[in-house]
Coordinates of C-alpha atoms (C1' of nucleotides) in Angstrom, one line a residue:
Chain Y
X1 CA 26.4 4.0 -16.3
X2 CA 27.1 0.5 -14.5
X3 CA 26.1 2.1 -11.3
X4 CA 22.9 3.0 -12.9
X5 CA 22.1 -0.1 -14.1
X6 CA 23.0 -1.7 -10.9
X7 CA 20.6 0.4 -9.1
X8 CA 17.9 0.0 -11.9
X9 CA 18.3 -4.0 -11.2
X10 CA 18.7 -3.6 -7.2
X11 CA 15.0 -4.3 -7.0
X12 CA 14.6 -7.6 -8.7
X13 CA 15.4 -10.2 -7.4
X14 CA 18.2 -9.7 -5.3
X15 CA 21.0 -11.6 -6.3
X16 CA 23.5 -10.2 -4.3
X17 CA 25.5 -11.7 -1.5
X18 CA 23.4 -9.9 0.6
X19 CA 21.0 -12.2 2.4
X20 CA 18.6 -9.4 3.4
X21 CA 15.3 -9.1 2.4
X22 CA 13.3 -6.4 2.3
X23 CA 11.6 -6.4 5.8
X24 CA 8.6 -6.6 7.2
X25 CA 6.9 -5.2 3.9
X26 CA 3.7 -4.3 5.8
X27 CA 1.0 -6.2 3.6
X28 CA -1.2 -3.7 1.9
X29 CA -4.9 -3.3 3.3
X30 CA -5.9 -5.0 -0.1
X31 CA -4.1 -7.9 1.1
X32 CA -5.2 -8.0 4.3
X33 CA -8.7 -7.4 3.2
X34 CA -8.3 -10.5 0.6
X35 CA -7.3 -12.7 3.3
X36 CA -9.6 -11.5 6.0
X37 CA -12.5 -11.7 3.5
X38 CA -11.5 -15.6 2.6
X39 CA -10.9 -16.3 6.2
X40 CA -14.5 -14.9 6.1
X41 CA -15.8 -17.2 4.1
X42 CA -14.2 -20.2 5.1
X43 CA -15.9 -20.2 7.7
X44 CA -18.9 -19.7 6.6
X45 CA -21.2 -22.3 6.5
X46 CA -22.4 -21.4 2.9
X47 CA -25.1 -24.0 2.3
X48 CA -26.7 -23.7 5.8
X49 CA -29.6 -21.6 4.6
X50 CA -31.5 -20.8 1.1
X51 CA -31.3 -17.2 2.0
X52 CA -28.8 -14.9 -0.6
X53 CA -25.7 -14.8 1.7
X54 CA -24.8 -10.8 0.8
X55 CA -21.7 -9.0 2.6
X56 CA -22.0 -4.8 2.6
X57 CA -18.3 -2.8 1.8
X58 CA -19.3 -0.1 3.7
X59 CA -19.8 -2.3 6.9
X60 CA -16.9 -4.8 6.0
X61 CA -14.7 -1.4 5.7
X62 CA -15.7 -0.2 8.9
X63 CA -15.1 -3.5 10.8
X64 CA -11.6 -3.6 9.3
X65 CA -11.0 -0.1 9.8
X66 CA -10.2 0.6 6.3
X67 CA -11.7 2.6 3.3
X68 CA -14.0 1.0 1.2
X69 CA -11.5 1.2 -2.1
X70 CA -9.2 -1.6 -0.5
X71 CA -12.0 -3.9 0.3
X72 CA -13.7 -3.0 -3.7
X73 CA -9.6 -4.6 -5.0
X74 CA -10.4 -7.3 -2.5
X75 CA -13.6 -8.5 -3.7
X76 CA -12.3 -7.9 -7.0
X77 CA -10.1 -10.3 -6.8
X78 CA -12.4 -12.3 -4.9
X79 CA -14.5 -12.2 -7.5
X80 CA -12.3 -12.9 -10.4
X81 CA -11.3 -16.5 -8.0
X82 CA -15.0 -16.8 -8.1
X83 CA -16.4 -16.9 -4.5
X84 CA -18.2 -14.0 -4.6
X85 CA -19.9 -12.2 -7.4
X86 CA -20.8 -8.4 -6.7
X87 CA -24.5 -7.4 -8.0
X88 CA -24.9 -3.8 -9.1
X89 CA -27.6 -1.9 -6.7
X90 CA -27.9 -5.5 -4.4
X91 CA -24.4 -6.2 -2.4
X92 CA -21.6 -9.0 -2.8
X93 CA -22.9 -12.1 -2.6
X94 CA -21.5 -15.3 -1.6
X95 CA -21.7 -17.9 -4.7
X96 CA -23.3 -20.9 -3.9
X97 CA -22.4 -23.6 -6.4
X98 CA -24.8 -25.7 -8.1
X99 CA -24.7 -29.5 -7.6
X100 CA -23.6 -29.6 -11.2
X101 CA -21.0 -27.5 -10.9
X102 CA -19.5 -29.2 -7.3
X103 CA -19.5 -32.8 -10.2
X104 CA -17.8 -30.5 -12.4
X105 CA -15.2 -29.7 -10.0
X106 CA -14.3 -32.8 -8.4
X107 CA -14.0 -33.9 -12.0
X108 CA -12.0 -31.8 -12.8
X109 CA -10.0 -32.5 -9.3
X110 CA -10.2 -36.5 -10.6
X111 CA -8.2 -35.0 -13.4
X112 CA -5.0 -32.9 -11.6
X113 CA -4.7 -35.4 -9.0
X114 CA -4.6 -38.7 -10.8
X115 CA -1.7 -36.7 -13.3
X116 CA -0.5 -35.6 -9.9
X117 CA -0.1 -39.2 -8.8
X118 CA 1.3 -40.2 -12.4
X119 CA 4.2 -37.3 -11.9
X120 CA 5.0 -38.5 -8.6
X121 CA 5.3 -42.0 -9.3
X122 CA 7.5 -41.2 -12.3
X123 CA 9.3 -38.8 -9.8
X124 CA 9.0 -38.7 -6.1
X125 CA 12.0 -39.7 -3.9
X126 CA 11.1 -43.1 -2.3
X127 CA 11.8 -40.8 1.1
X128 CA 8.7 -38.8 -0.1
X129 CA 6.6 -41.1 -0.5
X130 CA 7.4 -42.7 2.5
X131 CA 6.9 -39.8 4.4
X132 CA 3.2 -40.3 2.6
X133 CA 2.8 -43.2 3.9
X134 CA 3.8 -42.2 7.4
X135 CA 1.2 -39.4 7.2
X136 CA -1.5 -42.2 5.7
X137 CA -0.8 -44.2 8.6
X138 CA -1.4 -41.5 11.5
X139 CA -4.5 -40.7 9.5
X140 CA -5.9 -43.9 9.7
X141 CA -4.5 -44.6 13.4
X142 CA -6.3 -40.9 14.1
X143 CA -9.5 -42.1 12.4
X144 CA -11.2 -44.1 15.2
X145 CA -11.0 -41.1 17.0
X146 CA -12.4 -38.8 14.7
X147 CA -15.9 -39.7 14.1
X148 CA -17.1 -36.4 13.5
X149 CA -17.4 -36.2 9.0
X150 CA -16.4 -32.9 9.5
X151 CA -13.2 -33.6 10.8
X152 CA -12.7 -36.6 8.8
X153 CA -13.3 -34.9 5.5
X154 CA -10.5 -32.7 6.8
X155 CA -8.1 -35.4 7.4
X156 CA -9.3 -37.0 4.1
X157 CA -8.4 -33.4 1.9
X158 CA -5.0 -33.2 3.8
X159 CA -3.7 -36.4 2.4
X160 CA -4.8 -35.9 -0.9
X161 CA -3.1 -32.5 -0.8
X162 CA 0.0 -34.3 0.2
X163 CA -0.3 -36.6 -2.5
X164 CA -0.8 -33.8 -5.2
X165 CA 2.8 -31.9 -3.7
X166 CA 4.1 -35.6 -4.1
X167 CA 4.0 -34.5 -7.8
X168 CA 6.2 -31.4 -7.3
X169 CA 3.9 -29.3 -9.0
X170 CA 3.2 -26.2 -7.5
X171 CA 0.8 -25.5 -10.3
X172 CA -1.2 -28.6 -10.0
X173 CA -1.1 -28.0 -5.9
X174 CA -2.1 -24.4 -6.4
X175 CA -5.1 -25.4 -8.8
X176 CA -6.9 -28.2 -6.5
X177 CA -6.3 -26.1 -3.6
X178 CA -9.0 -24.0 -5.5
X179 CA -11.7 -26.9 -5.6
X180 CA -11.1 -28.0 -2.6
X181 CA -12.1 -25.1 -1.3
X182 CA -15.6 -25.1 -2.8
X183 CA -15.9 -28.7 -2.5
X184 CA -14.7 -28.3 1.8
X185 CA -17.6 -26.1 1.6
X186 CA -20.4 -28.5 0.9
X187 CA -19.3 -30.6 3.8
X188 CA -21.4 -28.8 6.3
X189 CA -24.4 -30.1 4.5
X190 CA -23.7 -33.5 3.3
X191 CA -22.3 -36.2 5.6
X192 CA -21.6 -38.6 2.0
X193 CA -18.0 -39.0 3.9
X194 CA -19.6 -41.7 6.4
X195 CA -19.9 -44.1 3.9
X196 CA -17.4 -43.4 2.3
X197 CA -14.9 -43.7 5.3
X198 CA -14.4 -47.3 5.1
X199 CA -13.4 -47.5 1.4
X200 CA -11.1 -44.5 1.4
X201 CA -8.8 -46.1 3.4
X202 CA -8.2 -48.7 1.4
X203 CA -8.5 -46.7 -1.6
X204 CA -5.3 -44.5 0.2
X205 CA -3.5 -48.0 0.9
X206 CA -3.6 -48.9 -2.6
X207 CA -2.8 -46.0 -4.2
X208 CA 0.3 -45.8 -2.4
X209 CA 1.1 -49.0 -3.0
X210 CA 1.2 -48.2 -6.7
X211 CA 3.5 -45.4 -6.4
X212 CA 5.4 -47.3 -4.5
X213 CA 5.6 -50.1 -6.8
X214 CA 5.9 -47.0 -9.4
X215 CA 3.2 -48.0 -11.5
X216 CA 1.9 -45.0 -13.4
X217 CA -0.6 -46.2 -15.2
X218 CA -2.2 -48.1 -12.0
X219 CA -1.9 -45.3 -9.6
X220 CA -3.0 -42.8 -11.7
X221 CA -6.7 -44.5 -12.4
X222 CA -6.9 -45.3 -8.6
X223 CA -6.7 -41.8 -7.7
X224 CA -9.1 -41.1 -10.6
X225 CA -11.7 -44.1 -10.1
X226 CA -11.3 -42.6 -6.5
X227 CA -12.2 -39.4 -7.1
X228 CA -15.3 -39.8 -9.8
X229 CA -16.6 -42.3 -7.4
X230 CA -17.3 -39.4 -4.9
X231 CA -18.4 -37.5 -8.1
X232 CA -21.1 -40.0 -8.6
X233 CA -21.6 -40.3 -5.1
X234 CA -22.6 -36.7 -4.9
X235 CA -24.7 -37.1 -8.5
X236 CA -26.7 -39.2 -6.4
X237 CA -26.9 -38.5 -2.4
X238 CA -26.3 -35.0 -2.9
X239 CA -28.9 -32.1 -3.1
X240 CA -27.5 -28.8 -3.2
X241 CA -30.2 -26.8 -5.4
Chain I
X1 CA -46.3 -10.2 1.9
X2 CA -46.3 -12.2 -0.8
X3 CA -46.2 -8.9 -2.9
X4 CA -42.7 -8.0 -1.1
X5 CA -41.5 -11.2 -1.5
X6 CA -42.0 -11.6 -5.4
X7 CA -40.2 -8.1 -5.5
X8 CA -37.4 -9.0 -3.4
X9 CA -36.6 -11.8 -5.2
X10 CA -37.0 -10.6 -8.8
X11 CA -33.7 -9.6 -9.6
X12 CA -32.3 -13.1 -8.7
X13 CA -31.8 -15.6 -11.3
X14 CA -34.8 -14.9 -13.4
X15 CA -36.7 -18.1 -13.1
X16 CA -40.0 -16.0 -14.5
X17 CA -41.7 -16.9 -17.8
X18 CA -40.5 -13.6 -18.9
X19 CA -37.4 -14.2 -20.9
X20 CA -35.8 -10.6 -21.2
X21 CA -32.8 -10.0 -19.2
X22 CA -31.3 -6.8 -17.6
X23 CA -30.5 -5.1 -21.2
X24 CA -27.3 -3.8 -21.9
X25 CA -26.4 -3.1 -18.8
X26 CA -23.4 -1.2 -20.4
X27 CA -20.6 -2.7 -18.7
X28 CA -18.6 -1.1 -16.0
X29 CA -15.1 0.6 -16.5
X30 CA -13.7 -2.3 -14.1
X31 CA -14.9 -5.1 -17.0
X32 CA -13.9 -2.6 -19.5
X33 CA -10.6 -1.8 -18.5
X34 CA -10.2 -5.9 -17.3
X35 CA -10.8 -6.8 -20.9
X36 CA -9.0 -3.9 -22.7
X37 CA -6.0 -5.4 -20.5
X38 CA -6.2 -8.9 -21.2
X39 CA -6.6 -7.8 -24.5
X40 CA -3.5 -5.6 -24.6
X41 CA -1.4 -8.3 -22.7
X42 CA -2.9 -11.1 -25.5
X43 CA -1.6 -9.1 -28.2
X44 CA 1.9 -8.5 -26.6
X45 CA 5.1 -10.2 -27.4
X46 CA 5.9 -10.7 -24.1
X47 CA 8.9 -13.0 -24.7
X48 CA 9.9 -10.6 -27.2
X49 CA 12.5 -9.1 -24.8
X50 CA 14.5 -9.9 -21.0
X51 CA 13.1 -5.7 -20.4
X52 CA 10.4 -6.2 -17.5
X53 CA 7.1 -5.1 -19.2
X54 CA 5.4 -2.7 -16.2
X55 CA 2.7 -0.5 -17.2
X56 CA 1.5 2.7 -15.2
X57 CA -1.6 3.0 -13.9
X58 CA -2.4 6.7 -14.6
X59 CA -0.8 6.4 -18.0
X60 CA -3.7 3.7 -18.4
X61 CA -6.3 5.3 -17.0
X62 CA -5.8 8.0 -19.6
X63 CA -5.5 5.8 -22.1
X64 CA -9.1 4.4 -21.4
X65 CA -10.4 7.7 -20.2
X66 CA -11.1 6.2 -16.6
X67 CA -10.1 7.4 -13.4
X68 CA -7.6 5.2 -11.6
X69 CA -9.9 3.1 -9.3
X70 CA -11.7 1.4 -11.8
X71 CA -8.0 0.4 -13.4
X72 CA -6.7 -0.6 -10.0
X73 CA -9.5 -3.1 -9.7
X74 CA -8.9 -4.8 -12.8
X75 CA -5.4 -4.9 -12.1
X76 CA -6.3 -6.7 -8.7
X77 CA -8.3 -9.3 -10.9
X78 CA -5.4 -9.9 -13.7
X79 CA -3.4 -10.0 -10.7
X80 CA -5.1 -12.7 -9.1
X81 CA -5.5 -14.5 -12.4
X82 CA -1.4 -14.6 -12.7
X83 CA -1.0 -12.0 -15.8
X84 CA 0.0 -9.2 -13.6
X85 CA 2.0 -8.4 -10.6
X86 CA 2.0 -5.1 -8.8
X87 CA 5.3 -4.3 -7.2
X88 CA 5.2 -1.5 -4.7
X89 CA 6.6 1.9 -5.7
X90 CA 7.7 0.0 -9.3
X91 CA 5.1 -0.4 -11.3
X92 CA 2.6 -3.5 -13.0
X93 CA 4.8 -5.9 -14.8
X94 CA 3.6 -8.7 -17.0
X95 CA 4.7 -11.7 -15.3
X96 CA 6.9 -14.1 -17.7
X97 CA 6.5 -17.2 -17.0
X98 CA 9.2 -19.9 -15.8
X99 CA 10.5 -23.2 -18.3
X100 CA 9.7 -25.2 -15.1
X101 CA 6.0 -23.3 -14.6
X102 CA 5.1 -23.0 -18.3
X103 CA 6.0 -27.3 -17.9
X104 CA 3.8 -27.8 -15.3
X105 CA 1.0 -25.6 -17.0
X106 CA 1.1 -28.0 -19.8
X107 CA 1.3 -30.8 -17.7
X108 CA -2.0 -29.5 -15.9
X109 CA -3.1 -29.0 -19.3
X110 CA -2.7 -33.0 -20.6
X111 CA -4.8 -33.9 -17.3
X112 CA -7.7 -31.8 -17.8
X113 CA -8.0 -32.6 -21.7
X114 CA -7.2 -35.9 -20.9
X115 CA -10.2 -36.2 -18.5
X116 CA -12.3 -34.2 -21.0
X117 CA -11.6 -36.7 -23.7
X118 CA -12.9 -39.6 -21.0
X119 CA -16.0 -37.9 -20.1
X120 CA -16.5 -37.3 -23.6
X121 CA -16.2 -40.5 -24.8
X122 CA -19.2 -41.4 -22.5
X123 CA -20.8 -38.4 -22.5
X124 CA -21.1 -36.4 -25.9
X125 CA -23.6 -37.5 -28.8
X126 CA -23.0 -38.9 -31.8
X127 CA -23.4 -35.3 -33.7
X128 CA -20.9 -34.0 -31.2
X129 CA -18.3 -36.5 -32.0
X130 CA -18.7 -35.8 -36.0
X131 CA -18.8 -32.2 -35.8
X132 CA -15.9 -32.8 -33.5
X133 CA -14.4 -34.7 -36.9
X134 CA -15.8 -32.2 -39.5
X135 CA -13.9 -29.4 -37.5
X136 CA -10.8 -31.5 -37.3
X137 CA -11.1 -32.1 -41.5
X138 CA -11.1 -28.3 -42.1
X139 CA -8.4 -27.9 -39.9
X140 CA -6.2 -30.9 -41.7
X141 CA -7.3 -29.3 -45.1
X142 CA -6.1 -25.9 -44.2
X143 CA -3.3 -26.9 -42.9
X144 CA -1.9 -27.0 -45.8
X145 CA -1.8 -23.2 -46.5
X146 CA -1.1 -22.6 -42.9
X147 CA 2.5 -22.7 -43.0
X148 CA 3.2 -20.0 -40.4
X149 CA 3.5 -21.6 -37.3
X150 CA 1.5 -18.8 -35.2
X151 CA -1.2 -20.0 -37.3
X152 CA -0.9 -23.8 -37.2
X153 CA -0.9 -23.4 -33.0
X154 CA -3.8 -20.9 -33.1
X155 CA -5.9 -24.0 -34.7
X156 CA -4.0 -26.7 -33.1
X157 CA -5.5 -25.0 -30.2
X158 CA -9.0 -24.3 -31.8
X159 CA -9.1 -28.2 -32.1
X160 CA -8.0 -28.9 -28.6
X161 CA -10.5 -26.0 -27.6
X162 CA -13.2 -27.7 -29.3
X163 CA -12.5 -31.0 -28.2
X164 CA -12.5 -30.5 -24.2
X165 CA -16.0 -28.7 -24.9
X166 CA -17.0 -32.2 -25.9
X167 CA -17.4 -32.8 -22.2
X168 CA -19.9 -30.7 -21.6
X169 CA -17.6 -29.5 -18.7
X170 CA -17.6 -26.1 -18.6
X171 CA -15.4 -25.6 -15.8
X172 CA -12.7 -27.7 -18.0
X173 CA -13.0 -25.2 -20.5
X174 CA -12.5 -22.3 -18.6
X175 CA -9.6 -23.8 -16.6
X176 CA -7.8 -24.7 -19.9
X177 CA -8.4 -21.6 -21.5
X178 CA -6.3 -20.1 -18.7
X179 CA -3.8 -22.4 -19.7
X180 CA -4.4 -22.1 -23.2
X181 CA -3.2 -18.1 -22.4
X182 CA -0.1 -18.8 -21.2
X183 CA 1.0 -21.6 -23.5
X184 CA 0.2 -19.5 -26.6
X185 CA 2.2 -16.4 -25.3
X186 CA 5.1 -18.1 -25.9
X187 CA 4.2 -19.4 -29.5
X188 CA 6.3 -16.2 -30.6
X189 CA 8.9 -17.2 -28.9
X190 CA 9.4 -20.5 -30.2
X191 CA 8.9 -22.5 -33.4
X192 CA 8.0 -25.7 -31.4
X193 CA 4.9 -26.5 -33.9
X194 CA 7.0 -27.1 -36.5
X195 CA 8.1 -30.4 -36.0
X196 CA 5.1 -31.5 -34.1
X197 CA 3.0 -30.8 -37.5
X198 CA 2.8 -33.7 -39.0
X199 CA 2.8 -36.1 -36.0
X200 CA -0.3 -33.7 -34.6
X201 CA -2.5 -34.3 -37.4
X202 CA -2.4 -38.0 -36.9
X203 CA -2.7 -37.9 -33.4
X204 CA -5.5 -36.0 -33.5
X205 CA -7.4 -38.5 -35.6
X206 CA -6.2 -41.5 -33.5
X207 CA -8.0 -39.2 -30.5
X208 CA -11.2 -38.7 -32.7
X209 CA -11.3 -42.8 -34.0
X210 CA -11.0 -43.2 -30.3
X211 CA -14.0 -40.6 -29.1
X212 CA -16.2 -42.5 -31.7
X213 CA -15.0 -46.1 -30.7
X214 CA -16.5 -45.1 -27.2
X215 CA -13.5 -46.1 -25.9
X216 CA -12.7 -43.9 -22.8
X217 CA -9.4 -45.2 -21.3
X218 CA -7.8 -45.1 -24.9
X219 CA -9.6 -41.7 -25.9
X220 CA -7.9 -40.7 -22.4
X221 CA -4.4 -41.8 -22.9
X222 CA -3.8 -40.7 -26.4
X223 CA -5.0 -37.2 -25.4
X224 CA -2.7 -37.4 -22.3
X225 CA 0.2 -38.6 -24.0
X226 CA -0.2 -36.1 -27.0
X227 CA 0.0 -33.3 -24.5
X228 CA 2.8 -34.6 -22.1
X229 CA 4.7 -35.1 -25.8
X230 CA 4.4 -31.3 -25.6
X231 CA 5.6 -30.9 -22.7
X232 CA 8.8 -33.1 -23.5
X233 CA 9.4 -31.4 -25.8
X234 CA 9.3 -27.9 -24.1
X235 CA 11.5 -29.3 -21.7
X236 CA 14.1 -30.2 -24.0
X237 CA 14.1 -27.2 -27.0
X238 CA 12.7 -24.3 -24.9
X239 CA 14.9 -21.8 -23.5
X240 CA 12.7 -19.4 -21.5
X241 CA 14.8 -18.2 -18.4
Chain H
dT1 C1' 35.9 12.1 -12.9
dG2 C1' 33.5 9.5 -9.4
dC3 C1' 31.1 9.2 -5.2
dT4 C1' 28.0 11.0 -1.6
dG5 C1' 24.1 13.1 0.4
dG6 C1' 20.1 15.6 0.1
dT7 C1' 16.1 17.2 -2.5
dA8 C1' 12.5 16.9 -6.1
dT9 C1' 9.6 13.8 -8.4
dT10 C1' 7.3 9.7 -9.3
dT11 C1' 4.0 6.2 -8.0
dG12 C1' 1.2 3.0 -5.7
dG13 C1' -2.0 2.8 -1.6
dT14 C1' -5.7 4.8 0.7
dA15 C1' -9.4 8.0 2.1
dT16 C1' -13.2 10.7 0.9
dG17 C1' -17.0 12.6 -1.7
dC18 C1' -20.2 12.6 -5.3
dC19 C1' -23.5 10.4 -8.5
dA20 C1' -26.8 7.6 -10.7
dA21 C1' -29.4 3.6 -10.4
dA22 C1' -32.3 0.8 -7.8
dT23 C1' -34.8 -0.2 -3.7
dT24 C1' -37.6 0.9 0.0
dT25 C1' -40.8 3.7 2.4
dC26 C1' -44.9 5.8 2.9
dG27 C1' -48.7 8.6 1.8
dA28 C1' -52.6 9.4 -1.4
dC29 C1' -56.1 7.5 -4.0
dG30 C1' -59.4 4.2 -5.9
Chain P
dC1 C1' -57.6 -2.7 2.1
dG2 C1' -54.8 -3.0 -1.8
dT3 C1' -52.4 -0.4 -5.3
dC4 C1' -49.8 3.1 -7.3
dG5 C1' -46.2 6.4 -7.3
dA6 C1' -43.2 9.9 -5.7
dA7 C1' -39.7 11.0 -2.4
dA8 C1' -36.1 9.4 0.6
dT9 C1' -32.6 6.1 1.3
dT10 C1' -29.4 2.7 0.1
dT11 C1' -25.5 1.1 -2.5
dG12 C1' -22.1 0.2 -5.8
dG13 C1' -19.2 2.8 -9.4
dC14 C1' -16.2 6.3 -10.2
dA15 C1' -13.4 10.5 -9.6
dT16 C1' -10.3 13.1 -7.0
dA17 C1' -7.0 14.3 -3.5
dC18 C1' -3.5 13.3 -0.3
dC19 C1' 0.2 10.6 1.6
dA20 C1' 4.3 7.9 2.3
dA21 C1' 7.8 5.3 0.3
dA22 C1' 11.0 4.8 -3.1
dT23 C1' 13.3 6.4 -6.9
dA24 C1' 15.7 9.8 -9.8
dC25 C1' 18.1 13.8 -10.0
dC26 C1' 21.7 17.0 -9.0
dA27 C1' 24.8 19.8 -6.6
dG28 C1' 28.8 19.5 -4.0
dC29 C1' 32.9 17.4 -2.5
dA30 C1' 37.1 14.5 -2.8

DNA sequence: TGCTGGTATTTGGTATGCCAAATTTCGACG
DNA sequence: CGTCGAAATTTGGCATACCAAATACCAGCA
């Protein structure tokens, strides 16, 4: 009966001497289909036209050279994340977000990352944050260079990404990760970075300066004041609908 | 032309006088079997034992008199949503959640309530803000008869519910609820509420004196600091692993 | 009795086919 | 020429069947 049990466990997570894992594991066509379909979409300049952006299964299953019930769990799941929202008798369409929701999301991103900055003042080793300074530092060295908004919007969500895993929270990583890929997705049509360029960077000095100095209370409204200022920012330069 | 256009585009957002929407529309077996699974996973004990909790897709199909597809879909979407996890060859389990992750979702929590409270504060009318009171007054009044702790979190969360819809934010309602989900599968597990009774009820009316004051930052830091309390407290009388 | 090896069974992943609803097409009619 | 409507087509939802992998079972052997 122990060996039964044994075997029953084998499965879980393995915590046997044995430092094999299961290989390879093949990811499933689901998975692949998930990943392809985001990849998808990613690059998609989303807000480029007014026209209903609308994929087909049966075409998306033939390019992938798979059935269409893999792609179906895909956009499922798709779906359920929000980026795609599958109308009965019309296709799967690509959501575009209202400006009111985009506010709502970086508000809601004001909200993780500022408690993000609080955690990781309270407790990030001071090699951590160091190394966040050493990234801030090439970012700003890199910044002459990198005129383009695009590319700078990209540099900007970087660092706040490596702020947020300051915090050690794969949760509160996982969760902005989300918004930032809606909010990454307006950027094609709104260049409210330029002007904003300048004043980031000293926004990013300060902030580490306050963990740093491990003030909480002060780094934690400096990320937030930081990010509802873009909120406002888009309230106001930013047509989307 | 025109003609073709006005067709095409009816079954978008109806933006026409006409205000009668698609009717029924009798759900598909996918929502069906999505919500007859949160449903069955809400009403689970699933702390109740160390067993892994794996259901079988053809035993659930039966169940809901679907065929498997439809079930494997809204598996994918659970799964994605973190309430499921399909393990090859093994079955669905119900994913129990970490001390450290059900900490961190609790910490996520205190930052979006505690941004809900600040837009609040600046955003929700006067009537909002007393009904916001009234409910909290029912809630204190009932408490009283409430002595079961299942029931005191079920409206400690109702008030905390109520509150972050103060913001008008809907997407900080929906990404709380989530959390809300995972926090409260645990209320069988432990009798945490107990001892936070009494301290609750006052914090909560600090947090609605604060709301009325207009006073953002404080609104924004007694929220926070109620819900990190929470987490504390997790952290130190928990035992989850 | 306990272990080994091979077979039977279970189970998730995928492909395929059908169906009903909705759209589009296109011809007839005013 | 525009409108109406019926047939043809498209398309997503669902059911079913099959497969390969992994487990469970069991006979046989030490």
């Amino acid at each position: 009966m122990n060996t039964k049990a044994a075997l029953n466990k084998r499965w879980q997570s393995g915590d046997n001497g044995l430092a094999i894992e299961r290989l390879p594991a093949k990811e499933s066509f689901k998975s692949r289909a998930y990943a392809a379909l985001k990849e998808a979409i990613t690059n998609m300049n989303i807000y480029g036209s007014d026209e209903p952006l609308l994929l087909d299964e049966r075409d998306i299953s033939e390019r992938l050279g798979a059935s269409r019930t893999p792609i179906r769990e895909a956009v499922a799941m798709l779906e359920q994340e929000g980026l795609l929202r599958a109308v009965p008798r019309r296709g799967i369409l690509v959501v575009r977000r209202t400006k009111a929701e985009v506010i709502e999301m970086i508000e809601a991103w004001a909200a993780l990352e500022s408690m993000a900055a609080r955690l990781a003042t309270a407790r990030a080793s001071d090699e951590a944050i160091a190394e966040l300074r050493a990234f801030f530092k090439e970012f700003d060295l890199n910044r002459i260079e990198r005129e383009r908004c695009d590319e700078y919007s990209t540099a900007n969500i970087a660092f706040h990404q490596a702020l947020i895993r300051l915090s050690g929270s794969s949760l509160l990583a996982a969760m902005t990760d989300n918004l930032f890929f809606h909010v990454r997705a307006i950027r094609h049509r709104t260049i409210f970075e330029m002007d904003r360029a300048q004043r980031s960077a000293s926004d990013h000095l300060e902030i580490i300066q306050a963990i740093e100095a491990r003030d909480a209370d002060r780094a934690e409204r400096l990320v937030r004041d930081h990010t509802l200022r873009l909120a406002r920012h888009v309230e106001s330069h930013v047509n989307l609908d």
